[in-house]
XYZ file of C-alpha atoms in Angstrom:
495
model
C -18.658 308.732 149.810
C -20.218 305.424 149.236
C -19.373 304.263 152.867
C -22.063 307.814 153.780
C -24.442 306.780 151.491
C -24.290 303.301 152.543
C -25.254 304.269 156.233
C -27.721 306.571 154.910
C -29.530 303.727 153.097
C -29.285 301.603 156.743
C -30.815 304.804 158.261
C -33.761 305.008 156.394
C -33.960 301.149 156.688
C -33.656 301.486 160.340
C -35.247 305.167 161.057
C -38.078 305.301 158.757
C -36.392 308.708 157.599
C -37.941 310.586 154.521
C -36.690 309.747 151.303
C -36.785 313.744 150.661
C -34.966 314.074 153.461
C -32.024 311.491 152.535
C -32.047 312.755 149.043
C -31.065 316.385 150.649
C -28.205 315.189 152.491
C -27.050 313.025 149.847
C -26.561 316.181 147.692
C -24.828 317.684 150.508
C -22.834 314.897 151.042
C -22.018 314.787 146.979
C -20.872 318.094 147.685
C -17.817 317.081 149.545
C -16.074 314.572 147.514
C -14.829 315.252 143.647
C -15.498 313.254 140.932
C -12.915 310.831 141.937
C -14.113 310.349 145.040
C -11.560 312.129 146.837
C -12.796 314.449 149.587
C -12.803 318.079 148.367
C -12.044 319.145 152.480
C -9.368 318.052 154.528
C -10.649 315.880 157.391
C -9.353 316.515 160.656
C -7.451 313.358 161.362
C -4.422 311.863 163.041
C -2.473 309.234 163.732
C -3.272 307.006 166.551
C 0.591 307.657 167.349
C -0.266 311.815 167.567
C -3.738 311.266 169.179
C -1.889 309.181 172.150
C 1.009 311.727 172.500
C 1.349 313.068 176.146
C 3.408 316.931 175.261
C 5.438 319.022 176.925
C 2.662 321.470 177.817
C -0.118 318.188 179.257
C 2.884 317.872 181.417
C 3.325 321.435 182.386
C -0.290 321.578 183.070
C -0.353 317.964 185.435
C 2.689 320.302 187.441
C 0.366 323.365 187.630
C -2.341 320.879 188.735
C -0.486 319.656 191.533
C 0.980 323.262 193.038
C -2.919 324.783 192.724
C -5.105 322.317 193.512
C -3.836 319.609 195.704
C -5.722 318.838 198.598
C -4.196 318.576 202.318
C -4.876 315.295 203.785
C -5.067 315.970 207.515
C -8.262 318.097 206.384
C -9.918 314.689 206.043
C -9.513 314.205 209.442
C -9.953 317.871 211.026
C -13.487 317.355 208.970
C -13.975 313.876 209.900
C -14.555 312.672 206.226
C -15.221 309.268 205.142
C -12.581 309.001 202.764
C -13.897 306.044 200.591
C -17.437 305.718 202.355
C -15.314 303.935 204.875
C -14.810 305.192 208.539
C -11.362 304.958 210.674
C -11.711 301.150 211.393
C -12.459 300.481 207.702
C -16.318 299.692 207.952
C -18.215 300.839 205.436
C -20.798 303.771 206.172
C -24.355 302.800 206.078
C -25.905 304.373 203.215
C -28.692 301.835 202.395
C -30.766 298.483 202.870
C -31.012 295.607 200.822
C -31.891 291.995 201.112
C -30.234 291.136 198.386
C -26.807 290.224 200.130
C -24.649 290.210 203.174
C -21.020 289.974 203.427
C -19.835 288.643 207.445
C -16.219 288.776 208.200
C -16.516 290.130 211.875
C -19.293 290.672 214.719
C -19.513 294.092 216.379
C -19.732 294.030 220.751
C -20.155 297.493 221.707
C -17.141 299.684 220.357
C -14.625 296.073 219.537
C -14.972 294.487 216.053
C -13.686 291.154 216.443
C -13.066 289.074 213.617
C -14.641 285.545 212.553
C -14.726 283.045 209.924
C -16.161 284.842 206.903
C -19.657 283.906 205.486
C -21.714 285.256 202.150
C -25.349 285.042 202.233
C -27.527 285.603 199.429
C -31.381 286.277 199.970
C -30.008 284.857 203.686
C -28.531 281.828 202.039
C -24.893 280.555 202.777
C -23.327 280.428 199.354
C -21.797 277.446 200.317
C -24.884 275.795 200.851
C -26.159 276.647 197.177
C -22.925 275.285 195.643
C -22.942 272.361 197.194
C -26.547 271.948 196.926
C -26.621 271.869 193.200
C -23.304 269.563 193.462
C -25.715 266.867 195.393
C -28.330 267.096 192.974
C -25.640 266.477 189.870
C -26.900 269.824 188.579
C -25.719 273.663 187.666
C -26.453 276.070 190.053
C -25.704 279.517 188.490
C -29.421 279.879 187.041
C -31.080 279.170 190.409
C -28.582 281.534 192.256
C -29.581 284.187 189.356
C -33.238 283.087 190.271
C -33.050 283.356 193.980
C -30.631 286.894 193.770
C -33.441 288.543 191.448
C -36.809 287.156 193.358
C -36.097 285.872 196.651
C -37.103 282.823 196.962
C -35.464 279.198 195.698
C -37.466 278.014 192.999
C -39.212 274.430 192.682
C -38.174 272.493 190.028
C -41.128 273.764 187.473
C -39.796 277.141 188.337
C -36.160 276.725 187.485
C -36.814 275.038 184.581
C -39.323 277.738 183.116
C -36.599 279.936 183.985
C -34.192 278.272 182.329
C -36.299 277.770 179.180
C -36.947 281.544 179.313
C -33.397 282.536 179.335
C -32.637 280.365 176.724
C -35.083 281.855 174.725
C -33.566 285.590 175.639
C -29.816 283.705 174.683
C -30.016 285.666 171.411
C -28.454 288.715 170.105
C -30.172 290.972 167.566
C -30.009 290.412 163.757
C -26.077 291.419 162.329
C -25.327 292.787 166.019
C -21.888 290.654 165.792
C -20.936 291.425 162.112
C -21.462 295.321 162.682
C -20.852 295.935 166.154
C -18.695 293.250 167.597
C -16.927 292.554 164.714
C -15.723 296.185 164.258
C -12.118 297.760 165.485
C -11.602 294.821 168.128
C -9.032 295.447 170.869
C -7.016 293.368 173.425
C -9.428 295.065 176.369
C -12.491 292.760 176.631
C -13.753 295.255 179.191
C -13.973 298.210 177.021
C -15.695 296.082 174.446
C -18.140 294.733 176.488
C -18.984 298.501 177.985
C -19.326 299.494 174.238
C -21.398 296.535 172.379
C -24.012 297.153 175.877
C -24.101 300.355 174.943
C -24.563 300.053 171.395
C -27.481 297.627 172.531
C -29.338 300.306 173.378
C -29.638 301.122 169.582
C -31.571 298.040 169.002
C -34.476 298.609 171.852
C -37.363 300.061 171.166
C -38.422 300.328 174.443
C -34.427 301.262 176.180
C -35.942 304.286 178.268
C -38.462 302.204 179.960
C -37.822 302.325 183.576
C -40.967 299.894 184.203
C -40.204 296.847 186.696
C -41.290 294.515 183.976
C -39.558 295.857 180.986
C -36.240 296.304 183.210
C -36.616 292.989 184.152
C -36.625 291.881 180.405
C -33.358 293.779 180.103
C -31.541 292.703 183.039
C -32.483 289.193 181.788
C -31.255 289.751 177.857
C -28.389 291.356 178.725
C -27.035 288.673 182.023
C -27.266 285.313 179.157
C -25.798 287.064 176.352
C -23.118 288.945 177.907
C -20.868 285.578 177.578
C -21.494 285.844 173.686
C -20.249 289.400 173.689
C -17.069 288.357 175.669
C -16.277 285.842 173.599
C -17.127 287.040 170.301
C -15.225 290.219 170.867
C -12.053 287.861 172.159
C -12.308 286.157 169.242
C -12.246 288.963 166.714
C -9.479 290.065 168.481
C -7.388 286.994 168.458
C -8.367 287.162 164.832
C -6.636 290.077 164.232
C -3.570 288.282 165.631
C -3.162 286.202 163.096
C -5.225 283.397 164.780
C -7.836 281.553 163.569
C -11.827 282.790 163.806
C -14.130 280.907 164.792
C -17.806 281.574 166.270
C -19.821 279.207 167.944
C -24.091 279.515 168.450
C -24.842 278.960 172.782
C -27.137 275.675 172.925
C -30.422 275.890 174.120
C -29.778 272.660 176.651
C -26.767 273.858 178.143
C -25.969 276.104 181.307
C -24.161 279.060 181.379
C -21.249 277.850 182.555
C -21.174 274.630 179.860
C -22.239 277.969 177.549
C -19.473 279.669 177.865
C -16.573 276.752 177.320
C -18.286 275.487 174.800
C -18.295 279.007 172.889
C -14.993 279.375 173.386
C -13.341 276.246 172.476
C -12.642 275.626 169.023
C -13.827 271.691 169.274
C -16.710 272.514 172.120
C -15.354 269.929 174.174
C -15.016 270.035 178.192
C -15.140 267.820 180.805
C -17.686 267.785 183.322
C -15.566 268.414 186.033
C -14.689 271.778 184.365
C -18.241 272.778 183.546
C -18.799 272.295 187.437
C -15.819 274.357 188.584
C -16.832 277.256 186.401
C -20.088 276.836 187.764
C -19.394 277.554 191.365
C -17.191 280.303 190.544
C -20.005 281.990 188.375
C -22.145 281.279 191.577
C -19.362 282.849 193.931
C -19.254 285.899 192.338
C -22.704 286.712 191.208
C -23.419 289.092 194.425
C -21.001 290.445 197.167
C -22.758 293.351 198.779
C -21.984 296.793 198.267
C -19.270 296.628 196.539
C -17.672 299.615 194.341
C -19.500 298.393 190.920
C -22.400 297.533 192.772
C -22.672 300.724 194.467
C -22.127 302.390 191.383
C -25.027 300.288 189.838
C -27.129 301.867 193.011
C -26.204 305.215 191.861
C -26.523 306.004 188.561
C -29.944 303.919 188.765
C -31.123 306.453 190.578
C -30.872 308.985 188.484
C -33.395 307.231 186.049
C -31.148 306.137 183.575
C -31.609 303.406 181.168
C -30.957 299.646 182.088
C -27.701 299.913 179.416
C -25.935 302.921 181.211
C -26.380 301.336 184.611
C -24.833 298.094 183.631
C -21.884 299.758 181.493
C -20.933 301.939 184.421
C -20.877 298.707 186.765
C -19.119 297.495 184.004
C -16.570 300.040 183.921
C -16.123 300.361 187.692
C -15.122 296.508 187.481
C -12.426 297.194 184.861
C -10.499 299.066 187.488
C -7.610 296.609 188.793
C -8.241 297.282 192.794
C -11.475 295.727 192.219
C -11.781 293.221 189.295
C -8.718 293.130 187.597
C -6.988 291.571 191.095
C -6.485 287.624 190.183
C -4.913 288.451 186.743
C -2.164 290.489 188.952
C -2.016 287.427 191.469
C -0.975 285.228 188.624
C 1.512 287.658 187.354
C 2.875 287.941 190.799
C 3.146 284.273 190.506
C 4.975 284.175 187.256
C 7.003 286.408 188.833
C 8.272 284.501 191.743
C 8.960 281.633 189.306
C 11.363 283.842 187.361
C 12.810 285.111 191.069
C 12.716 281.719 192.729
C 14.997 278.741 191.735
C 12.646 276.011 193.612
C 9.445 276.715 194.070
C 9.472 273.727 196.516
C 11.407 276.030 199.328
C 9.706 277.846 201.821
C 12.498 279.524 202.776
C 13.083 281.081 199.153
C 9.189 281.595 198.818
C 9.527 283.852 202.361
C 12.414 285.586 200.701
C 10.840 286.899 198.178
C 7.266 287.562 199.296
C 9.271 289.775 202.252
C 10.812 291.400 199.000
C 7.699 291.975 197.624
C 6.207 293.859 200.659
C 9.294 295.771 200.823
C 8.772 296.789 197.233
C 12.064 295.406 195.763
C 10.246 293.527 193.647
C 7.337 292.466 190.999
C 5.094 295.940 190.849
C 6.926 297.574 193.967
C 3.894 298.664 195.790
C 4.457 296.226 198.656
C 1.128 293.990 198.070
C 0.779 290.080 197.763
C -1.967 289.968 195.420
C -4.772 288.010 196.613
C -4.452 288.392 200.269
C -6.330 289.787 202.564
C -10.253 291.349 202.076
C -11.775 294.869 203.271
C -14.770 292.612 205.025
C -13.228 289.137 205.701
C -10.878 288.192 208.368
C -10.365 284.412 209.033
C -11.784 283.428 206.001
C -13.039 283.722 202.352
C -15.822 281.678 202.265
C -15.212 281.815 198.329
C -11.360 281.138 198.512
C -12.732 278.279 200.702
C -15.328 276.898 198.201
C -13.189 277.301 195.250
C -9.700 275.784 196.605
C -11.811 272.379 196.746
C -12.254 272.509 192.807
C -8.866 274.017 192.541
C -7.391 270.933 193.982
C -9.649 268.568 192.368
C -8.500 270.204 188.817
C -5.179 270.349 189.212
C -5.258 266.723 190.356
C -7.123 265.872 187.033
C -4.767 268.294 184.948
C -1.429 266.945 186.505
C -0.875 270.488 188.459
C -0.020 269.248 191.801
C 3.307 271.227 191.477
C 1.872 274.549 191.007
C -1.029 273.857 193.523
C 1.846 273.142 195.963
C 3.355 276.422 195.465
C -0.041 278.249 195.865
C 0.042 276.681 199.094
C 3.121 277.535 200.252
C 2.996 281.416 199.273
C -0.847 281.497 200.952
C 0.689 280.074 203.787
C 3.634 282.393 204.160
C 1.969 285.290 203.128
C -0.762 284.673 206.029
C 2.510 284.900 208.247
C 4.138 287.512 206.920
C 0.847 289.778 206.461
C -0.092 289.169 210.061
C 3.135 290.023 211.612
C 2.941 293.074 210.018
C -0.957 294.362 210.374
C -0.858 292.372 213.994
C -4.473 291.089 212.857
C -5.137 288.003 210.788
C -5.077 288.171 206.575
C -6.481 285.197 204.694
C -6.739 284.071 200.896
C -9.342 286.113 199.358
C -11.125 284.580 195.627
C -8.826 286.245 193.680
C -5.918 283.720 194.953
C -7.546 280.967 193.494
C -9.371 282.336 190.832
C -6.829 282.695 188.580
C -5.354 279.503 188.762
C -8.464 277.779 188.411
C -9.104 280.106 184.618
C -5.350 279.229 183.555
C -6.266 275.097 184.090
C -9.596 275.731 182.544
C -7.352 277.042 179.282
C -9.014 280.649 179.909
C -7.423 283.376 178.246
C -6.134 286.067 180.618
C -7.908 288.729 178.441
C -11.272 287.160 179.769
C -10.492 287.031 183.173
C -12.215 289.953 184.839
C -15.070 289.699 181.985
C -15.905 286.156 183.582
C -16.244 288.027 187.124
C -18.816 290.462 184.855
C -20.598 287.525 183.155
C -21.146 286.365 186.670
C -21.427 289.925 188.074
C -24.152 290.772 185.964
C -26.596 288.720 188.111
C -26.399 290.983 191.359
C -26.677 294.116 189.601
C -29.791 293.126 187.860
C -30.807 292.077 190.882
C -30.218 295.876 192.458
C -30.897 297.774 190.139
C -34.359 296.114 190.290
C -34.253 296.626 194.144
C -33.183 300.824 193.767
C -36.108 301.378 191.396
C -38.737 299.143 193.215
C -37.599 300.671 196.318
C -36.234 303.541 196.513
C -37.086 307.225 194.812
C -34.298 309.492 195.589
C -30.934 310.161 193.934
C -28.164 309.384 195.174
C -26.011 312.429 196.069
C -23.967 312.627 199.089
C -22.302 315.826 200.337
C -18.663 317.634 199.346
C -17.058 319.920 201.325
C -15.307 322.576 199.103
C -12.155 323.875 201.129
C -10.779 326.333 198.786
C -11.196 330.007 199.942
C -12.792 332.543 198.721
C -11.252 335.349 196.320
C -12.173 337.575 194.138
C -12.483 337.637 190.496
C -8.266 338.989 188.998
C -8.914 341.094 185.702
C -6.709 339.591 183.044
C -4.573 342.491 182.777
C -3.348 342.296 186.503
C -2.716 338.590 186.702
């Protein structure tokens, strides 16, 4: 009873609610509980044990599911549908414009897609030129990509450092935010989290509804430099309640995001510069990548009009899902894998043996993939794998992982081989490959993996969701083709 009126008093604190008012639910809520304090109903609870519990009948059901309404697959192709947006060559249909980004793995000549050395562009900008553009001028480049993604243009100097200045100012979370919200029933799944503390942000803006350019601009800006405080807060209540230490550091005003984020999550706030830069260009590298699934999904539920907090936690949820952000935490337990498989990692010939084990699911998750390999758009070449390899090796020369970086070699190597034999087109290293290795020497926790790739992430999608409501005014709703035949309605008596 005191935790109810407790919230009630933060209510009328918060709400402005009537003091009658209050004083009328308090007697109703006085009503519940005995003099002891013991509730005078039984509340409807369970165990977390009984709430999980899959019965007999959920499974009977799942079996009814499947006899009833299970869906022949060569109606996608009597009905020609584009069974992931995608048509029989794997392109992606055309369901928009943007200028935001453009992902080149292959040209087109006439009715032949032939494939080339991949390239990312954002605003019409190589990526590679941006991260090695900043690297020339000793400086971080994540802000001015977030710049350039959101307005267009590269900024001068006075423009990326008002930027900077301004984000700074937005690095700031609202008053308690991490005691009551962050703080509260931590889990292992950083994801989840993060979907629910953007959510809950929504509480604490008085202008959340407001679809205005300028005000979702504000968001999108609030929300990008503070989701690396609710990452790491949340991982760090949860560690807590591992029996590890807690410990919460404040983001410094002079520092980039990237020098941010290890210094938030390192108990001394010590890192080398080398690793501040490597964190950098992956930040950079994964800020945009066309229309990809949470990107998309960004696109649509903009359009309904939603608030800026239910766009992002949808993107945010889509990018949960392992076959699209969750992919270089299964490439380094493939790896770990191998190692226990493997008796020298130094052998190609072992490395074949069991990467031809893997695509013959004998092995690992037995669903016949080498994790980070191969790319929907890119053919030859990642153009991210490519720019992040370079830091790889640099950091694993600095760290003393010259082994491991050998063996990374070796399995992209035969995998290439293997792959390419068996799809008769070419397969490269895609960012996932690398990306994982390069957390795991930057002493990154493997619950923060795929919350890094949102930290990063959350630069494109500000950057469409701005370009869907400046640009566009319909919803998003593509067609459905219902297959099921028509019968009529079976009085319960005669079924």
């Amino acid at each position: 009873m005191h935790i109810k009126l407790f919230f009630l008093a933060k209510m009328q604190e918060y709400f402005a609610i009537s003091p009658l008012i209050l004083q009328a639910y308090s007697v109703i809520i006085a009503k519940e509980y005995r003099k002891d304090g013991i509730p005078t109903m039984a509340l409807n609870q369970i165990s977390k044990e009984e709430y999980c519990r899959i019965t007999p009948q959920i499974e009977g059901l799942v079996q009814q599911w499947g006899q009833h309404a299970h869906i022949d697959k060569s109606l996608y192709q009597k009905y020609d549908v584009k069974r992931g947006l995608r048509d029989a060559t794997g392109r992606g249909v055309l369901a928009s414009l943007t200028r935001i980004s453009e992902v080149k793995g292959y040209t087109v000549d006439g009715s032949d897609t032939i494939p080339c050395e991949g390239v990312l562009y954002y605003r019409g900008y190589d990526v590679r030129e941006l991260v090695h553009g900043a690297l020339g001028d000793k400086r971080f480049g994540f802000e001015e990509t977030f710049y350039l993604l959101l307005f267009g243009v590269l900024p001068t100097a006075q423009e990326l450092s008002q930027f900077c200045a301004m984000l700074a100012d937005y690095r700031q979370l609202p008053k308690n935010f991490v005691r009551d919200v962050v703080m509260k029933a931590p889990t292992g799944d950083m994801m989840n989290t993060l979907a629910r503390s953007i959510l809950t942000l929504y509480c604490y803006d008085d202008k959340a509804n407001d679809i205005s350019l300028p005000n979702v601009l504000r968001q999108c800006l609030q929300l990008t430099v503070n989701t690396p405080q609710l990452a790491i807060y949340s991982y760090q209540a949860y560690r807590n309640t591992q029996g590890e230490g807690l410990y919460l550091h404040t983001p410094q005003r002079e520092l980039s995001m990237a020098e941010n984020i290890l210094y938030l999550l390192r108990e001394d706030k010590q890192f080398t510069e080398l690793e501040a830069r490597a964190l950098d260009a992956a930040l950079i590298l994964h800020a945009d990548h066309g229309s990809n699934n949470s990107t998309f999904t960004n696109h649509v539920v903009s359009s309904t009009g939603t608030d800026t907090y239910s766009a992002m936690a949808a993107s945010l949820c889509s990018l949960k899902g392992p076959r699209h952000g969750g992919a270089n935490i299964k490439v380094m337990q493939m790896m770990a894998d191998l190692k226990e498989h493997v008796s020298d990692v130094t052998s190609e010939e072992q490395i074949r043996s069991y990467l031809t084990d893997v695509l013959d699911k004998k092995v690992f998750d037995h669903l016949g993939l080498i994790y980070g390999m191969g790319h929907a758009v890119y053919s030859l070449s990642d153009p991210r794998a490519e720019v992040l390899r370079t830091f790889v090796e640099d950091l694993a020369a600095e760290k003393g992982y010259d082994e491991e970086l050998a063996m990374y070699r070796t399995v992209e190597q035969v995998s290439r081989q293997l792959l390419s034999g068996r799809t008769s087109r070419p397969v490269a290293a895609n960012v996932d490959f690398y990306s994982g290795f390069l957390y795991s020497m930057l002493c990154l926790p493997a619950e923060l993996y795929t919350p890094l790739f949102a930290i990063a992430r959350m630069a494109g999608w500000s950057a469409h969701r701005m370009e869907e409501l400046g640009e566009n005014n319909k919803i998003i709703r593509p067609a459905c083709k219902c297959i099921e035949k028509r019968r009529p309605y079976i009085p319960m008596s005669q079924r």
